[in-house]
Short mmCIF file of C-alpha atoms in Angstrom, two decimals:
data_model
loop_
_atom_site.label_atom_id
_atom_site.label_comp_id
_atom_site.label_asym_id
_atom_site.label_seq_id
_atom_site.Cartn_x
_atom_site.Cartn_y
_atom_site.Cartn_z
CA UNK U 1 185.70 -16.47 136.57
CA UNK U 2 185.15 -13.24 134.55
CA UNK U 3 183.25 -10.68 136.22
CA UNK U 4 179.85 -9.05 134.65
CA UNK U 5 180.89 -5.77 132.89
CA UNK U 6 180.79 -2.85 135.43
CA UNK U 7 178.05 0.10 135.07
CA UNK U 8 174.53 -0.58 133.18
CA UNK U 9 174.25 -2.20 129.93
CA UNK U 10 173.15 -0.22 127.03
CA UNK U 11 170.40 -1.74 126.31
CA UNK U 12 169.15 -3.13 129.59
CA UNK U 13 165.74 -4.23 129.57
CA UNK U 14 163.00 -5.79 126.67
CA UNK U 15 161.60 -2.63 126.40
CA UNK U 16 164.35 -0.55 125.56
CA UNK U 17 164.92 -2.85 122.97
CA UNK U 18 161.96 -2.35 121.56
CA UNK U 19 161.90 1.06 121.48
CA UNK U 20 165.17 1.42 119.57
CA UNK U 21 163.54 -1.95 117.00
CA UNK U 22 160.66 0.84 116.55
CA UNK U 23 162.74 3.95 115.90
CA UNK U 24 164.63 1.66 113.23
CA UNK U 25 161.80 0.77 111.69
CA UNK U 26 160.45 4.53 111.87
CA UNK U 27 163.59 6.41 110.11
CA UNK U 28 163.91 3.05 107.21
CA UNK U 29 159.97 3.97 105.89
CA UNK U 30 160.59 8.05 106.56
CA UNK U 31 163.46 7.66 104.53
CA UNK U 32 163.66 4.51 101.90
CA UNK U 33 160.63 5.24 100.48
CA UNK U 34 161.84 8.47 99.28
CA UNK U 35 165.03 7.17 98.33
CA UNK U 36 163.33 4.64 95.91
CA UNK U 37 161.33 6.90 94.36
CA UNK U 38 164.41 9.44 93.79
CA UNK U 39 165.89 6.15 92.08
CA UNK U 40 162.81 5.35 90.45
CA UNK U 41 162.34 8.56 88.86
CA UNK U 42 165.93 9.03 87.57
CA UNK U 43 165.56 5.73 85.75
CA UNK U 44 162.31 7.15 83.68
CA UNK U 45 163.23 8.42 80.02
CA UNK U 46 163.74 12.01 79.56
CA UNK U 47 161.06 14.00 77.31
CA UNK U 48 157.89 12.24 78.96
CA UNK U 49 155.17 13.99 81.12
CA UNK U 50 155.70 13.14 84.46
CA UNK U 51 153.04 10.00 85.78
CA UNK U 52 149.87 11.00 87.44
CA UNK U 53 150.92 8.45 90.31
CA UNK U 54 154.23 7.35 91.01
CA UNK U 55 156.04 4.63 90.33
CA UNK U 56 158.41 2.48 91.86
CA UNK U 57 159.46 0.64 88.52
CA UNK U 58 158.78 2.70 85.57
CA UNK U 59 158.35 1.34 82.15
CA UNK U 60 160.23 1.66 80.13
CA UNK U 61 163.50 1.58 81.62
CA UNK U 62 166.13 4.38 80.78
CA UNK U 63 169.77 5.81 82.11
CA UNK U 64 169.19 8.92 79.42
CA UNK U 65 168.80 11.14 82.31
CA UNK U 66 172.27 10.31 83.88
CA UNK U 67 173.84 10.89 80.30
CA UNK U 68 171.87 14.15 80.20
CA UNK U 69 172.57 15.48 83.50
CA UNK U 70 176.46 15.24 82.99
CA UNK U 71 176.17 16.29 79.69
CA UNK U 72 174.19 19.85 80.98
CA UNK U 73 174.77 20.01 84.06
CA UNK U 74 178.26 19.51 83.69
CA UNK U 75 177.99 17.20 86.55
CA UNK U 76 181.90 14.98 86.23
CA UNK U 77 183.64 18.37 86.66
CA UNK U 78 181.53 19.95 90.28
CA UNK U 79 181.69 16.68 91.36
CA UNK U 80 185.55 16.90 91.15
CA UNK U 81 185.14 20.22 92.27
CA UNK U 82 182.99 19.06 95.64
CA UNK U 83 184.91 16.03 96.19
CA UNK U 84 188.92 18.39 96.15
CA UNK U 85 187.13 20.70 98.93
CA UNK U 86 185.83 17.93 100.53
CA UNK U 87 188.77 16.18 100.60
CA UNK U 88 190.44 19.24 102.45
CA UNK U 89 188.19 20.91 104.52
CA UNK U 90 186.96 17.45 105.72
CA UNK U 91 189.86 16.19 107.89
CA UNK U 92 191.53 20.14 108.31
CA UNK U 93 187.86 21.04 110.38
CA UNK U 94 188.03 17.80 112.48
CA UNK U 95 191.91 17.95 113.37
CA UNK U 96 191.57 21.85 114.16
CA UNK U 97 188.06 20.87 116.43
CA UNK U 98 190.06 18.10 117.84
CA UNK U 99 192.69 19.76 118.94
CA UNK U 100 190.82 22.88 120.41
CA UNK U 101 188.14 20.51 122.24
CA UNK U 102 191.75 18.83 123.46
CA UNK U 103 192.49 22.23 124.95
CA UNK U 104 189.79 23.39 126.35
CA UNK U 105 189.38 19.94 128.60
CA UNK U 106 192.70 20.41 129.78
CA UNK U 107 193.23 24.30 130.54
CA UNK U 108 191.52 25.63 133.44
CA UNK U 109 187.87 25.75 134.50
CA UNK U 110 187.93 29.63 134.21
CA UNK U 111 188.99 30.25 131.00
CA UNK U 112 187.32 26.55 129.55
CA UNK U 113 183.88 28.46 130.87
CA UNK U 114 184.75 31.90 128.94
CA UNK U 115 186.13 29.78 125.93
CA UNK U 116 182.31 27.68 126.05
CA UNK U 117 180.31 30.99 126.52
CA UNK U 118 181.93 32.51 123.84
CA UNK U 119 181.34 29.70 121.84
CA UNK U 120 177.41 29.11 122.54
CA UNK U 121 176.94 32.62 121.40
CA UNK U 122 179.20 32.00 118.25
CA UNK U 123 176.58 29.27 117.70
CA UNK U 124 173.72 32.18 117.70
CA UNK U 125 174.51 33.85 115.26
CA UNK U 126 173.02 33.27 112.03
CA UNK U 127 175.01 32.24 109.40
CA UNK U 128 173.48 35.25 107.06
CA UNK U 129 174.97 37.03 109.35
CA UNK U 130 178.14 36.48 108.46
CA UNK U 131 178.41 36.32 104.88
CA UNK U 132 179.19 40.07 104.32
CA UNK U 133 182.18 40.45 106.42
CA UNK U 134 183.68 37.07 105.07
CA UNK U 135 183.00 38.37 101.91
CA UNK U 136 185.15 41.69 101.91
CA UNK U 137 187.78 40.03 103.15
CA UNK U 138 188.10 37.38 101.00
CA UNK U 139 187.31 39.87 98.23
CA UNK U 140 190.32 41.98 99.63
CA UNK U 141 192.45 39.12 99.77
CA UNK U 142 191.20 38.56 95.90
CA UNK U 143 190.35 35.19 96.41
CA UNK U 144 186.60 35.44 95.43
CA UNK U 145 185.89 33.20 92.31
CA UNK U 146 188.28 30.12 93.90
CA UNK U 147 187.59 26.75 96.10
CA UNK U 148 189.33 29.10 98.88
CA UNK U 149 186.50 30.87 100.22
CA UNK U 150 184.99 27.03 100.95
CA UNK U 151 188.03 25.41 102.70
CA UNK U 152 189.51 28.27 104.71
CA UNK U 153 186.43 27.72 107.70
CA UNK U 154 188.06 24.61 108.32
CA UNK U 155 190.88 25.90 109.89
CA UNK U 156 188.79 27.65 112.59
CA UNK U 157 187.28 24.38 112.72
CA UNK U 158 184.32 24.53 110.88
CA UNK U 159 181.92 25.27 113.62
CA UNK U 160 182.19 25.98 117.37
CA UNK U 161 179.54 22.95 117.68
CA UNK U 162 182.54 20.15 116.57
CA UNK U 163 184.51 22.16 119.46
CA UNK U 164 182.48 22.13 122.05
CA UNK U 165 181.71 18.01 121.46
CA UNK U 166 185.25 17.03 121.59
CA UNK U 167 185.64 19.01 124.46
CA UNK U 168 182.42 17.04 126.10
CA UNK U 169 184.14 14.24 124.56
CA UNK U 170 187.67 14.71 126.03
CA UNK U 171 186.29 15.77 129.05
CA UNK U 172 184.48 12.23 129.87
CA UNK U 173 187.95 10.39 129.98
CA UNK U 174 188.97 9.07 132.70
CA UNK U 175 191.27 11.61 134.65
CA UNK U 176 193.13 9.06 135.39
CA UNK U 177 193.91 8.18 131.91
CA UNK U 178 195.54 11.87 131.96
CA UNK U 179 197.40 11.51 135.15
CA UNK U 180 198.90 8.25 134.15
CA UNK U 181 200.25 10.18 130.94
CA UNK U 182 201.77 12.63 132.76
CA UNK U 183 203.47 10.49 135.17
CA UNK U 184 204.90 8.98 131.52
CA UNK U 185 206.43 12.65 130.75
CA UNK U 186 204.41 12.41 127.58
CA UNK U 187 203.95 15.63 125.74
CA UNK U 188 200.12 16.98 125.48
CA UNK U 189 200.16 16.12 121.64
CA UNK U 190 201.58 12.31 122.56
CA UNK U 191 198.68 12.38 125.41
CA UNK U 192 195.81 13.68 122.80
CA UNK U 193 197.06 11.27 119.66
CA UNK U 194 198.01 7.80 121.33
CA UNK U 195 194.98 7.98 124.13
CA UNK U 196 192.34 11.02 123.90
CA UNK U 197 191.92 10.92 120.60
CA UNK U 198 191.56 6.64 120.05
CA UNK U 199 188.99 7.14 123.31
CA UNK U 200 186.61 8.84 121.21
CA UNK U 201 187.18 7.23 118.01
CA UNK U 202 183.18 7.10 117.77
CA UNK U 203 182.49 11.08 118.06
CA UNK U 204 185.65 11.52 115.30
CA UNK U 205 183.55 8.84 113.02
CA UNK U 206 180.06 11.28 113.95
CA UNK U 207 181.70 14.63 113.48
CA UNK U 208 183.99 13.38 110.57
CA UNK U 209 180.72 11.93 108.60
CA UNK U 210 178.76 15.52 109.60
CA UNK U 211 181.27 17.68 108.21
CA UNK U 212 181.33 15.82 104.96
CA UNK U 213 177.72 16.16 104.29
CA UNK U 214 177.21 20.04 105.95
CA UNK U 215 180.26 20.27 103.42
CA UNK U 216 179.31 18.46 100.46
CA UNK U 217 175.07 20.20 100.36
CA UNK U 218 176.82 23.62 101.31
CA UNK U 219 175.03 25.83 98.80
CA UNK U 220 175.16 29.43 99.85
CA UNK U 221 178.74 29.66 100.08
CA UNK U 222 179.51 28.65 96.46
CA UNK U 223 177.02 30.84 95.48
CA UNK U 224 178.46 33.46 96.90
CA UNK U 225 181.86 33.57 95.97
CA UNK U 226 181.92 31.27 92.92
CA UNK U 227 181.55 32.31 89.76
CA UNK U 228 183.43 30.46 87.20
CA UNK U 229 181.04 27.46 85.83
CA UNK U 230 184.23 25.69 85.72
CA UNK U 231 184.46 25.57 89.79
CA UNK U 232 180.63 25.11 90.65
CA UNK U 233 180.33 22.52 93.12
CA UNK U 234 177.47 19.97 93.30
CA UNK U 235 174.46 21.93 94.25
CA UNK U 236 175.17 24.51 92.39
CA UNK U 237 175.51 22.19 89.26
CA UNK U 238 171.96 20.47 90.42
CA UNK U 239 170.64 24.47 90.57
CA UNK U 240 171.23 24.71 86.89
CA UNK U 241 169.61 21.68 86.21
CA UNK U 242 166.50 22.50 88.59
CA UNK U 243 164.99 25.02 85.60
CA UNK U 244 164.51 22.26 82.96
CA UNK U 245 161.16 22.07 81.77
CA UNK U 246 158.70 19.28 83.63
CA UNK U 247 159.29 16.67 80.69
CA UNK U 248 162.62 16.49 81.97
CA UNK U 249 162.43 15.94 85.42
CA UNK U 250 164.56 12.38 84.78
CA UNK U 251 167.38 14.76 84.38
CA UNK U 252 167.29 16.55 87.77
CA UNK U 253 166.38 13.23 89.72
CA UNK U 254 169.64 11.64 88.00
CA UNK U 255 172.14 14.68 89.41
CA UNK U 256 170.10 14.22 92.41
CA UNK U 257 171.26 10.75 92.74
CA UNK U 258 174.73 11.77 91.90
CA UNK U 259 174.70 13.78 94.44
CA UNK U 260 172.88 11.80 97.13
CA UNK U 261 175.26 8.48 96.64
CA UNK U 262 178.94 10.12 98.76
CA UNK U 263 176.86 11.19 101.86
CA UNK U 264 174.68 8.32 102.24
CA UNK U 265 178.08 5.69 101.33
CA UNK U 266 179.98 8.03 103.82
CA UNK U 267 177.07 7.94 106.58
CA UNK U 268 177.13 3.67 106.09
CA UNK U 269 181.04 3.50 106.43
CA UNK U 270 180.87 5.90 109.26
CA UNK U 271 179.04 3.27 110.99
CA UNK U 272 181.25 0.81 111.58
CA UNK U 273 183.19 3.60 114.45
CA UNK U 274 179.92 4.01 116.30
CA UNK U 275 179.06 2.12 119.01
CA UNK U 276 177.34 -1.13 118.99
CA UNK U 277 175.67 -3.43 121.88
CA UNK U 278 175.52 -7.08 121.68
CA UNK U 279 172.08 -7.72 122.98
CA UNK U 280 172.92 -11.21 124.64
CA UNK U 281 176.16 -9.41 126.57
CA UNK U 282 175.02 -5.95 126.85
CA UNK U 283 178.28 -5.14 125.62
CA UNK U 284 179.50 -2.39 123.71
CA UNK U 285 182.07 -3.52 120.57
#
């Protein structure tokens, strides 16, 4: 006979799962009902006053505004534009974070405690902070007015924050998992891709679907080093849109949409890596 899984179940008791039935219920009207109405509104024909109330169907029905909004906004091309430096800077940030947070669980507790310091007061600093000194250099380097500027943080992996998680993450293997390994003479790259990194496959799926949408709203950077119309990205598309006059509102609530539809279908697919509990088993799968 099958033993009961060791250590406590996720979900233990009636009441827990009641309190995580409540917060479910508490984020889907927080954030559907906004959602709908962003829909809503993007389906109202352009060149109308806006409705005293709103409403969830509106009358008549139009798709004008999505027409419009590529058509000023220029909408097809900084999508293409957001979706090439997502496409890079994406999985380059995670495999750089991965591979430092594989480091610092494995090198000793001296300098792994100077690495971590360093890196909570990396996380202090204010972003603002460092736009001037990024820019010179990549105005030095002449490689203001490119995607460039927007990929090259992902090879210092983004942000010290994806760092120091894979290095919590790494860190809550078993050790034995590591010993085992290097009884097996395997490498520390073998050890990190066929075991570390399939161990946390749910923190990858959590940091991969938070770079992609820290990455795909980023507005201050192309601001600051893009110029060309021809490279805007996303929000800087859905900035030109933003000073229309009121009647077309439609038109901004359409590029909105655009751009709300890749995080949201990334956030749902991301899903399926995090971990569940099967409430009868108190199993995680």
């Amino acid at each position: 006979m099958r033993g009961r899984p060791s250590g406590p179940a996720p979900f233990p008791s009636r009441a827990a799962r009641l309190w995580r039935t409540l917060g479910a219920v508490f984020v889907v009207l927080v954030f559907v009902p906004p959602l709908l109405l962003l829909v809503s509104g993007s389906l109202t024909a352009p060149g109308q006053p806006p409705p005293p109330t709103p409403r969830l169907v509106p009358n008549p029905l139009s798709t004008d505004g999505y027409a419009r909004a590529f058509e000023l906004g220029g909408l097809g091309r900084a999508t293409l534009n957001s979706l090439a430096v997502a496409a890079v800077a994406v999985p380059v940030s995670v495999l750089v974070a991965a591979w430092a947070g594989f480091a610092l669980a494995r090198i000793s507790r001296r300098v792994t405690a100077l690495v971590v310091a360093a890196s909570l007061l990396a996380l202090m600093a204010p972003a603002t902070a460092l736009l001037l000194p990024r820019f010179v250099v990549f105005r030095t380097l002449g490689l203001t007015d490119t995607l460039v500027p927007l990929i090259a943080p992902a090879l210092l992996g983004a942000s010290p924050l994806y760092v120091l998680i894979y290095y919590l993450a790494f860190r809550g293997l078993p050790a034995d998992l590591y010993d085992t390994c290097r009884l097996a003479d395997l490498t520390p790259v073998q050890t990190w891709w066929r075991f570390a990194l399939p161990g946390v496959r749910p923190v990858t799926a959590g940091l991969t679907a938070l770079s992609f949408i820290l990455t795909w709203s980023n507005f201050l950077d192309p601001l600051v080093y893009v110029y060309d119309r021809d490279l805007f990205t996303l929000p800087l598309a859905l900035r030109s849109l933003s000073v229309l006059d009121p009647t077309n509102f439609p038109v901004f609530l359409a590029g909105a949409v655009v751009a709300t539809v890749p995080p949201v279908t990334v956030f749902m697919l991301a899903q399926r890596w995090f971990p569940h509990s099967d409430d009868s088993t108190g199993r995680l799968w």
